[in-house]
Amino acid sequence: MAEREGVVEADNTEAIISRIEHKTRKIESLLKQSKPVEALKTALEGSPPKTKDERCKSANWIVVHRAMMAIKDVDGLFSLLDPEYYDILMKYLYRGLATGDRPTCDQCLRIHEKLTERAGLGCILRSLADTVNTV
């Protein structure tokens, strides 16, 4: 039975990677149209992937990171981003801060400040306390 579960997880992993690749193409198209907030929404949809597979999580992070780094107007971001995305965005901000990459950290901190103003401290607590939906 365990062998069967491993096959299901592998099949699931390939399906998730395929969805992330499709998402990547859609995001690149939105960025070319100068629609970074729509690209970020698209990147956050269906996140985190319903898997523990690090390859899937890393692939999805790359997509979210690409969209997040394209945001120039952080104030304007929150006039267009629905609150349903706030908690998952906060999780990705912490993943970005963990990279130690200066441009990524700078952008994450800019977004974090505005997100915390908008969503409150509860958003931070929910993202840190949720150990099931990891990014």
Short mmCIF file of N, CA and C in Angstrom, two decimals:
data_model
loop_
_atom_site.label_atom_id
_atom_site.label_comp_id
_atom_site.label_asym_id
_atom_site.label_seq_id
_atom_site.Cartn_x
_atom_site.Cartn_y
_atom_site.Cartn_z
N MET A 1 0.82 -1.20 0.00
CA MET A 1 0.00 0.00 0.00
C MET A 1 0.87 1.26 0.00
N ALA A 2 1.94 1.26 0.78
CA ALA A 2 2.82 2.43 0.83
C ALA A 2 3.41 2.72 -0.54
N GLU A 3 3.72 1.66 -1.29
CA GLU A 3 4.26 1.85 -2.63
C GLU A 3 3.24 2.57 -3.51
N ARG A 4 2.01 2.18 -3.39
CA ARG A 4 0.93 2.81 -4.16
C ARG A 4 0.81 4.30 -3.81
N GLU A 5 0.89 4.61 -2.52
CA GLU A 5 0.80 6.01 -2.09
C GLU A 5 1.95 6.82 -2.67
N GLY A 6 3.15 6.23 -2.75
CA GLY A 6 4.29 6.91 -3.34
C GLY A 6 4.05 7.24 -4.80
N VAL A 7 3.41 6.33 -5.52
CA VAL A 7 3.09 6.56 -6.93
C VAL A 7 2.08 7.69 -7.06
N VAL A 8 1.08 7.69 -6.19
CA VAL A 8 0.08 8.75 -6.22
C VAL A 8 0.74 10.10 -5.97
N GLU A 9 1.64 10.15 -4.98
CA GLU A 9 2.34 11.40 -4.67
C GLU A 9 3.18 11.84 -5.87
N ALA A 10 3.87 10.90 -6.53
CA ALA A 10 4.67 11.24 -7.70
C ALA A 10 3.80 11.76 -8.83
N ASP A 11 2.68 11.12 -9.07
CA ASP A 11 1.74 11.59 -10.09
C ASP A 11 1.23 12.97 -9.73
N ASN A 12 0.91 13.17 -8.47
CA ASN A 12 0.43 14.45 -8.00
C ASN A 12 1.50 15.52 -8.19
N THR A 13 2.73 15.18 -7.92
CA THR A 13 3.85 16.12 -8.07
C THR A 13 3.95 16.59 -9.52
N GLU A 14 3.89 15.65 -10.45
CA GLU A 14 3.99 16.01 -11.87
C GLU A 14 2.81 16.89 -12.29
N ALA A 15 1.62 16.61 -11.78
CA ALA A 15 0.44 17.43 -12.09
C ALA A 15 0.61 18.84 -11.53
N ILE A 16 1.15 18.93 -10.34
CA ILE A 16 1.36 20.25 -9.72
C ILE A 16 2.41 21.03 -10.50
N ILE A 17 3.50 20.39 -10.87
CA ILE A 17 4.55 21.06 -11.66
C ILE A 17 3.97 21.56 -12.98
N SER A 18 3.13 20.75 -13.59
CA SER A 18 2.49 21.14 -14.85
C SER A 18 1.62 22.38 -14.66
N ARG A 19 0.85 22.43 -13.56
CA ARG A 19 0.00 23.60 -13.28
C ARG A 19 0.86 24.84 -13.01
N ILE A 20 1.99 24.65 -12.33
CA ILE A 20 2.88 25.77 -12.05
C ILE A 20 3.49 26.30 -13.35
N GLU A 21 3.86 25.40 -14.25
CA GLU A 21 4.40 25.83 -15.56
C GLU A 21 3.35 26.63 -16.33
N HIS A 22 2.10 26.18 -16.29
CA HIS A 22 1.02 26.92 -16.95
C HIS A 22 0.85 28.30 -16.30
N LYS A 23 0.91 28.33 -14.98
CA LYS A 23 0.79 29.58 -14.24
C LYS A 23 1.93 30.53 -14.62
N THR A 24 3.12 30.00 -14.79
CA THR A 24 4.29 30.80 -15.17
C THR A 24 4.06 31.51 -16.50
N ARG A 25 3.55 30.77 -17.47
CA ARG A 25 3.29 31.37 -18.79
C ARG A 25 2.25 32.48 -18.68
N LYS A 26 1.21 32.26 -17.89
CA LYS A 26 0.16 33.27 -17.71
C LYS A 26 0.74 34.52 -17.03
N ILE A 27 1.58 34.32 -16.03
CA ILE A 27 2.18 35.45 -15.31
C ILE A 27 3.09 36.26 -16.22
N GLU A 28 3.90 35.58 -17.01
CA GLU A 28 4.79 36.29 -17.93
C GLU A 28 3.97 37.14 -18.91
N SER A 29 2.86 36.60 -19.37
CA SER A 29 1.98 37.35 -20.27
C SER A 29 1.41 38.58 -19.57
N LEU A 30 0.97 38.43 -18.34
CA LEU A 30 0.42 39.56 -17.58
C LEU A 30 1.49 40.62 -17.32
N LEU A 31 2.70 40.19 -17.03
CA LEU A 31 3.79 41.15 -16.78
C LEU A 31 4.13 41.92 -18.05
N LYS A 32 4.10 41.25 -19.20
CA LYS A 32 4.34 41.94 -20.47
C LYS A 32 3.27 42.98 -20.76
N GLN A 33 2.05 42.73 -20.23
CA GLN A 33 0.94 43.68 -20.40
C GLN A 33 0.94 44.75 -19.31
N SER A 34 1.99 44.80 -18.49
CA SER A 34 2.11 45.74 -17.36
C SER A 34 0.96 45.59 -16.38
N LYS A 35 0.67 44.35 -16.01
CA LYS A 35 -0.36 44.04 -15.03
C LYS A 35 0.25 43.23 -13.88
N PRO A 36 1.15 43.88 -13.10
CA PRO A 36 1.85 43.13 -12.05
C PRO A 36 0.95 42.62 -10.92
N VAL A 37 -0.10 43.38 -10.58
CA VAL A 37 -0.98 42.92 -9.50
C VAL A 37 -1.77 41.69 -9.95
N GLU A 38 -2.22 41.70 -11.18
CA GLU A 38 -2.92 40.51 -11.72
C GLU A 38 -1.96 39.32 -11.76
N ALA A 39 -0.70 39.58 -12.08
CA ALA A 39 0.29 38.52 -12.10
C ALA A 39 0.49 37.95 -10.70
N LEU A 40 0.54 38.83 -9.70
CA LEU A 40 0.71 38.37 -8.32
C LEU A 40 -0.50 37.56 -7.86
N LYS A 41 -1.70 38.04 -8.19
CA LYS A 41 -2.92 37.27 -7.85
C LYS A 41 -2.86 35.88 -8.46
N THR A 42 -2.48 35.81 -9.72
CA THR A 42 -2.39 34.53 -10.42
C THR A 42 -1.35 33.64 -9.74
N ALA A 43 -0.22 34.22 -9.35
CA ALA A 43 0.83 33.45 -8.68
C ALA A 43 0.36 32.89 -7.34
N LEU A 44 -0.43 33.67 -6.63
CA LEU A 44 -0.88 33.25 -5.30
C LEU A 44 -2.05 32.26 -5.35
N GLU A 45 -2.77 32.23 -6.46
CA GLU A 45 -3.91 31.32 -6.57
C GLU A 45 -3.43 29.88 -6.48
N GLY A 46 -4.12 29.10 -5.66
CA GLY A 46 -3.75 27.70 -5.51
C GLY A 46 -2.48 27.48 -4.73
N SER A 47 -2.03 28.48 -4.00
CA SER A 47 -0.82 28.35 -3.19
C SER A 47 -1.21 28.16 -1.74
N PRO A 48 -0.45 27.39 -1.02
CA PRO A 48 0.67 26.58 -1.47
C PRO A 48 0.18 25.31 -2.15
N PRO A 49 1.02 24.71 -2.95
CA PRO A 49 0.62 23.47 -3.59
C PRO A 49 0.30 22.42 -2.53
N LYS A 50 -0.68 21.59 -2.79
CA LYS A 50 -1.09 20.56 -1.83
C LYS A 50 -0.12 19.39 -1.87
N THR A 51 1.12 19.66 -1.49
CA THR A 51 2.15 18.64 -1.47
C THR A 51 3.25 19.05 -0.51
N LYS A 52 3.99 18.08 -0.06
CA LYS A 52 5.17 18.35 0.77
C LYS A 52 6.43 18.38 -0.10
N ASP A 53 6.28 18.08 -1.38
CA ASP A 53 7.42 17.99 -2.30
C ASP A 53 8.10 19.36 -2.44
N GLU A 54 9.37 19.42 -2.07
CA GLU A 54 10.11 20.69 -2.11
C GLU A 54 10.28 21.22 -3.53
N ARG A 55 10.32 20.32 -4.50
CA ARG A 55 10.45 20.76 -5.89
C ARG A 55 9.23 21.60 -6.29
N CYS A 56 8.05 21.15 -5.88
CA CYS A 56 6.82 21.90 -6.17
C CYS A 56 6.82 23.24 -5.44
N LYS A 57 7.19 23.21 -4.17
CA LYS A 57 7.19 24.43 -3.37
C LYS A 57 8.19 25.45 -3.93
N SER A 58 9.36 24.96 -4.34
CA SER A 58 10.37 25.86 -4.91
C SER A 58 9.91 26.43 -6.24
N ALA A 59 9.30 25.59 -7.08
CA ALA A 59 8.80 26.06 -8.38
C ALA A 59 7.73 27.13 -8.17
N ASN A 60 6.86 26.91 -7.20
CA ASN A 60 5.80 27.90 -6.94
C ASN A 60 6.39 29.18 -6.36
N TRP A 61 7.41 29.06 -5.50
CA TRP A 61 8.08 30.24 -4.95
C TRP A 61 8.68 31.09 -6.07
N ILE A 62 9.29 30.45 -7.04
CA ILE A 62 9.90 31.18 -8.16
C ILE A 62 8.85 32.01 -8.89
N VAL A 63 7.66 31.43 -9.08
CA VAL A 63 6.57 32.12 -9.76
C VAL A 63 6.09 33.31 -8.93
N VAL A 64 5.88 33.09 -7.64
CA VAL A 64 5.42 34.17 -6.75
C VAL A 64 6.48 35.26 -6.68
N HIS A 65 7.73 34.87 -6.56
CA HIS A 65 8.84 35.82 -6.48
C HIS A 65 8.89 36.70 -7.71
N ARG A 66 8.76 36.09 -8.87
CA ARG A 66 8.80 36.83 -10.14
C ARG A 66 7.72 37.91 -10.16
N ALA A 67 6.52 37.53 -9.77
CA ALA A 67 5.40 38.49 -9.76
C ALA A 67 5.59 39.55 -8.67
N MET A 68 6.05 39.12 -7.50
CA MET A 68 6.23 40.04 -6.39
C MET A 68 7.28 41.10 -6.70
N MET A 69 8.35 40.70 -7.35
CA MET A 69 9.43 41.64 -7.67
C MET A 69 9.02 42.64 -8.74
N ALA A 70 7.98 42.34 -9.49
CA ALA A 70 7.51 43.26 -10.54
C ALA A 70 6.63 44.38 -9.98
N ILE A 71 6.22 44.26 -8.73
CA ILE A 71 5.35 45.28 -8.12
C ILE A 71 6.18 46.53 -7.85
N LYS A 72 5.78 47.62 -8.46
CA LYS A 72 6.47 48.90 -8.24
C LYS A 72 5.69 49.78 -7.26
N ASP A 73 4.36 49.78 -7.39
CA ASP A 73 3.50 50.61 -6.55
C ASP A 73 2.91 49.75 -5.43
N VAL A 74 3.65 49.66 -4.32
CA VAL A 74 3.22 48.81 -3.21
C VAL A 74 1.92 49.34 -2.60
N ASP A 75 1.77 50.66 -2.51
CA ASP A 75 0.52 51.22 -1.98
C ASP A 75 -0.66 50.82 -2.86
N GLY A 76 -0.46 50.94 -4.17
CA GLY A 76 -1.53 50.59 -5.11
C GLY A 76 -1.84 49.11 -5.11
N LEU A 77 -0.86 48.29 -4.75
CA LEU A 77 -1.08 46.84 -4.70
C LEU A 77 -2.28 46.50 -3.84
N PHE A 78 -2.37 47.11 -2.67
CA PHE A 78 -3.42 46.73 -1.73
C PHE A 78 -4.78 47.35 -2.03
N SER A 79 -4.82 48.28 -2.97
CA SER A 79 -6.13 48.76 -3.40
C SER A 79 -6.73 47.77 -4.41
N LEU A 80 -5.86 46.89 -4.98
CA LEU A 80 -6.32 45.94 -5.98
C LEU A 80 -6.28 44.48 -5.52
N LEU A 81 -5.53 44.20 -4.47
CA LEU A 81 -5.39 42.81 -4.01
C LEU A 81 -6.47 42.49 -2.99
N ASP A 82 -7.22 41.42 -3.24
CA ASP A 82 -8.29 41.01 -2.34
C ASP A 82 -7.73 40.48 -1.03
N PRO A 83 -8.44 40.72 0.09
CA PRO A 83 -7.97 40.24 1.40
C PRO A 83 -7.77 38.72 1.47
N GLU A 84 -8.43 37.97 0.62
CA GLU A 84 -8.26 36.52 0.65
C GLU A 84 -6.81 36.11 0.38
N TYR A 85 -6.02 36.98 -0.23
CA TYR A 85 -4.63 36.68 -0.56
C TYR A 85 -3.64 37.11 0.53
N TYR A 86 -4.09 37.86 1.51
CA TYR A 86 -3.17 38.46 2.48
C TYR A 86 -2.35 37.43 3.25
N ASP A 87 -2.98 36.41 3.81
CA ASP A 87 -2.24 35.45 4.64
C ASP A 87 -1.21 34.68 3.83
N ILE A 88 -1.58 34.25 2.64
CA ILE A 88 -0.63 33.49 1.83
C ILE A 88 0.51 34.40 1.35
N LEU A 89 0.19 35.64 1.03
CA LEU A 89 1.25 36.58 0.65
C LEU A 89 2.23 36.76 1.80
N MET A 90 1.73 36.85 3.02
CA MET A 90 2.60 37.02 4.18
C MET A 90 3.56 35.83 4.30
N LYS A 91 3.06 34.62 4.06
CA LYS A 91 3.92 33.44 4.10
C LYS A 91 5.05 33.56 3.08
N TYR A 92 4.72 34.00 1.88
CA TYR A 92 5.74 34.16 0.84
C TYR A 92 6.71 35.29 1.18
N LEU A 93 6.24 36.32 1.85
CA LEU A 93 7.15 37.39 2.26
C LEU A 93 8.21 36.85 3.21
N TYR A 94 7.80 36.00 4.15
CA TYR A 94 8.76 35.41 5.06
C TYR A 94 9.71 34.46 4.34
N ARG A 95 9.20 33.74 3.36
CA ARG A 95 10.11 32.89 2.57
C ARG A 95 11.13 33.76 1.84
N GLY A 96 10.66 34.89 1.30
CA GLY A 96 11.56 35.80 0.60
C GLY A 96 12.61 36.39 1.53
N LEU A 97 12.21 36.75 2.74
CA LEU A 97 13.17 37.29 3.71
C LEU A 97 14.21 36.24 4.09
N ALA A 98 13.82 34.98 4.10
CA ALA A 98 14.74 33.90 4.45
C ALA A 98 15.82 33.67 3.39
N THR A 99 15.61 34.19 2.19
CA THR A 99 16.62 33.99 1.13
C THR A 99 17.90 34.76 1.42
N GLY A 100 17.77 35.90 2.10
CA GLY A 100 18.93 36.73 2.36
C GLY A 100 19.37 37.58 1.16
N ASP A 101 18.66 37.43 0.05
CA ASP A 101 18.97 38.20 -1.16
C ASP A 101 18.51 39.64 -0.95
N ARG A 102 19.41 40.59 -1.08
CA ARG A 102 19.12 41.99 -0.74
C ARG A 102 17.91 42.56 -1.50
N PRO A 103 17.86 42.48 -2.84
CA PRO A 103 16.69 43.05 -3.53
C PRO A 103 15.38 42.37 -3.12
N THR A 104 15.43 41.06 -2.93
CA THR A 104 14.23 40.33 -2.52
C THR A 104 13.80 40.77 -1.13
N CYS A 105 14.76 40.85 -0.20
CA CYS A 105 14.45 41.27 1.16
C CYS A 105 13.90 42.69 1.20
N ASP A 106 14.50 43.58 0.43
CA ASP A 106 14.01 44.97 0.39
C ASP A 106 12.55 45.02 -0.08
N GLN A 107 12.24 44.29 -1.14
CA GLN A 107 10.87 44.27 -1.66
C GLN A 107 9.93 43.63 -0.65
N CYS A 108 10.35 42.53 -0.04
CA CYS A 108 9.51 41.85 0.95
C CYS A 108 9.21 42.77 2.13
N LEU A 109 10.20 43.52 2.58
CA LEU A 109 9.98 44.43 3.70
C LEU A 109 9.03 45.57 3.32
N ARG A 110 9.16 46.09 2.10
CA ARG A 110 8.22 47.14 1.65
C ARG A 110 6.79 46.61 1.65
N ILE A 111 6.61 45.43 1.09
CA ILE A 111 5.27 44.85 1.01
C ILE A 111 4.78 44.47 2.41
N HIS A 112 5.67 43.92 3.23
CA HIS A 112 5.31 43.51 4.60
C HIS A 112 4.76 44.68 5.40
N GLU A 113 5.42 45.83 5.29
CA GLU A 113 4.98 47.01 6.03
C GLU A 113 3.55 47.39 5.64
N LYS A 114 3.28 47.46 4.35
CA LYS A 114 1.95 47.86 3.88
C LYS A 114 0.92 46.78 4.17
N LEU A 115 1.31 45.52 4.05
CA LEU A 115 0.39 44.42 4.33
C LEU A 115 0.01 44.41 5.81
N THR A 116 0.97 44.64 6.68
CA THR A 116 0.68 44.68 8.11
C THR A 116 -0.23 45.85 8.46
N GLU A 117 -0.01 47.00 7.84
CA GLU A 117 -0.90 48.15 8.04
C GLU A 117 -2.32 47.80 7.62
N ARG A 118 -2.43 47.10 6.51
CA ARG A 118 -3.73 46.78 5.92
C ARG A 118 -4.44 45.64 6.65
N ALA A 119 -3.69 44.57 6.94
CA ALA A 119 -4.32 43.34 7.46
C ALA A 119 -4.17 43.18 8.97
N GLY A 120 -3.30 43.95 9.57
CA GLY A 120 -3.12 43.84 11.02
C GLY A 120 -2.15 42.74 11.41
N LEU A 121 -1.90 42.68 12.72
CA LEU A 121 -0.95 41.71 13.26
C LEU A 121 -1.46 40.27 13.14
N GLY A 122 -2.77 40.11 13.07
CA GLY A 122 -3.34 38.77 12.94
C GLY A 122 -2.82 38.04 11.71
N CYS A 123 -2.57 38.78 10.66
CA CYS A 123 -2.04 38.20 9.42
C CYS A 123 -0.67 37.58 9.67
N ILE A 124 0.16 38.26 10.44
CA ILE A 124 1.48 37.75 10.78
C ILE A 124 1.33 36.48 11.62
N LEU A 125 0.50 36.55 12.64
CA LEU A 125 0.33 35.40 13.53
C LEU A 125 -0.23 34.19 12.79
N ARG A 126 -1.21 34.40 11.93
CA ARG A 126 -1.78 33.27 11.17
C ARG A 126 -0.73 32.64 10.26
N SER A 127 0.08 33.47 9.62
CA SER A 127 1.06 32.91 8.70
C SER A 127 2.15 32.13 9.43
N LEU A 128 2.53 32.60 10.61
CA LEU A 128 3.56 31.90 11.38
C LEU A 128 3.02 30.66 12.08
N ALA A 129 1.77 30.70 12.50
CA ALA A 129 1.18 29.58 13.24
C ALA A 129 0.72 28.44 12.34
N ASP A 130 0.45 28.72 11.08
CA ASP A 130 -0.05 27.69 10.17
C ASP A 130 1.10 26.81 9.70
N THR A 131 1.19 25.62 10.28
CA THR A 131 2.26 24.69 9.91
C THR A 131 1.80 23.66 8.89
N VAL A 132 0.53 23.73 8.51
CA VAL A 132 -0.01 22.78 7.52
C VAL A 132 0.22 23.29 6.11
N ASN A 133 -0.15 24.54 5.86
CA ASN A 133 -0.03 25.14 4.53
C ASN A 133 1.31 25.86 4.42
N THR A 134 2.35 25.10 4.16
CA THR A 134 3.68 25.68 4.12
C THR A 134 4.07 26.05 2.69
N VAL A 135 4.86 27.08 2.57
CA VAL A 135 5.33 27.52 1.25
C VAL A 135 6.83 27.32 1.19
#
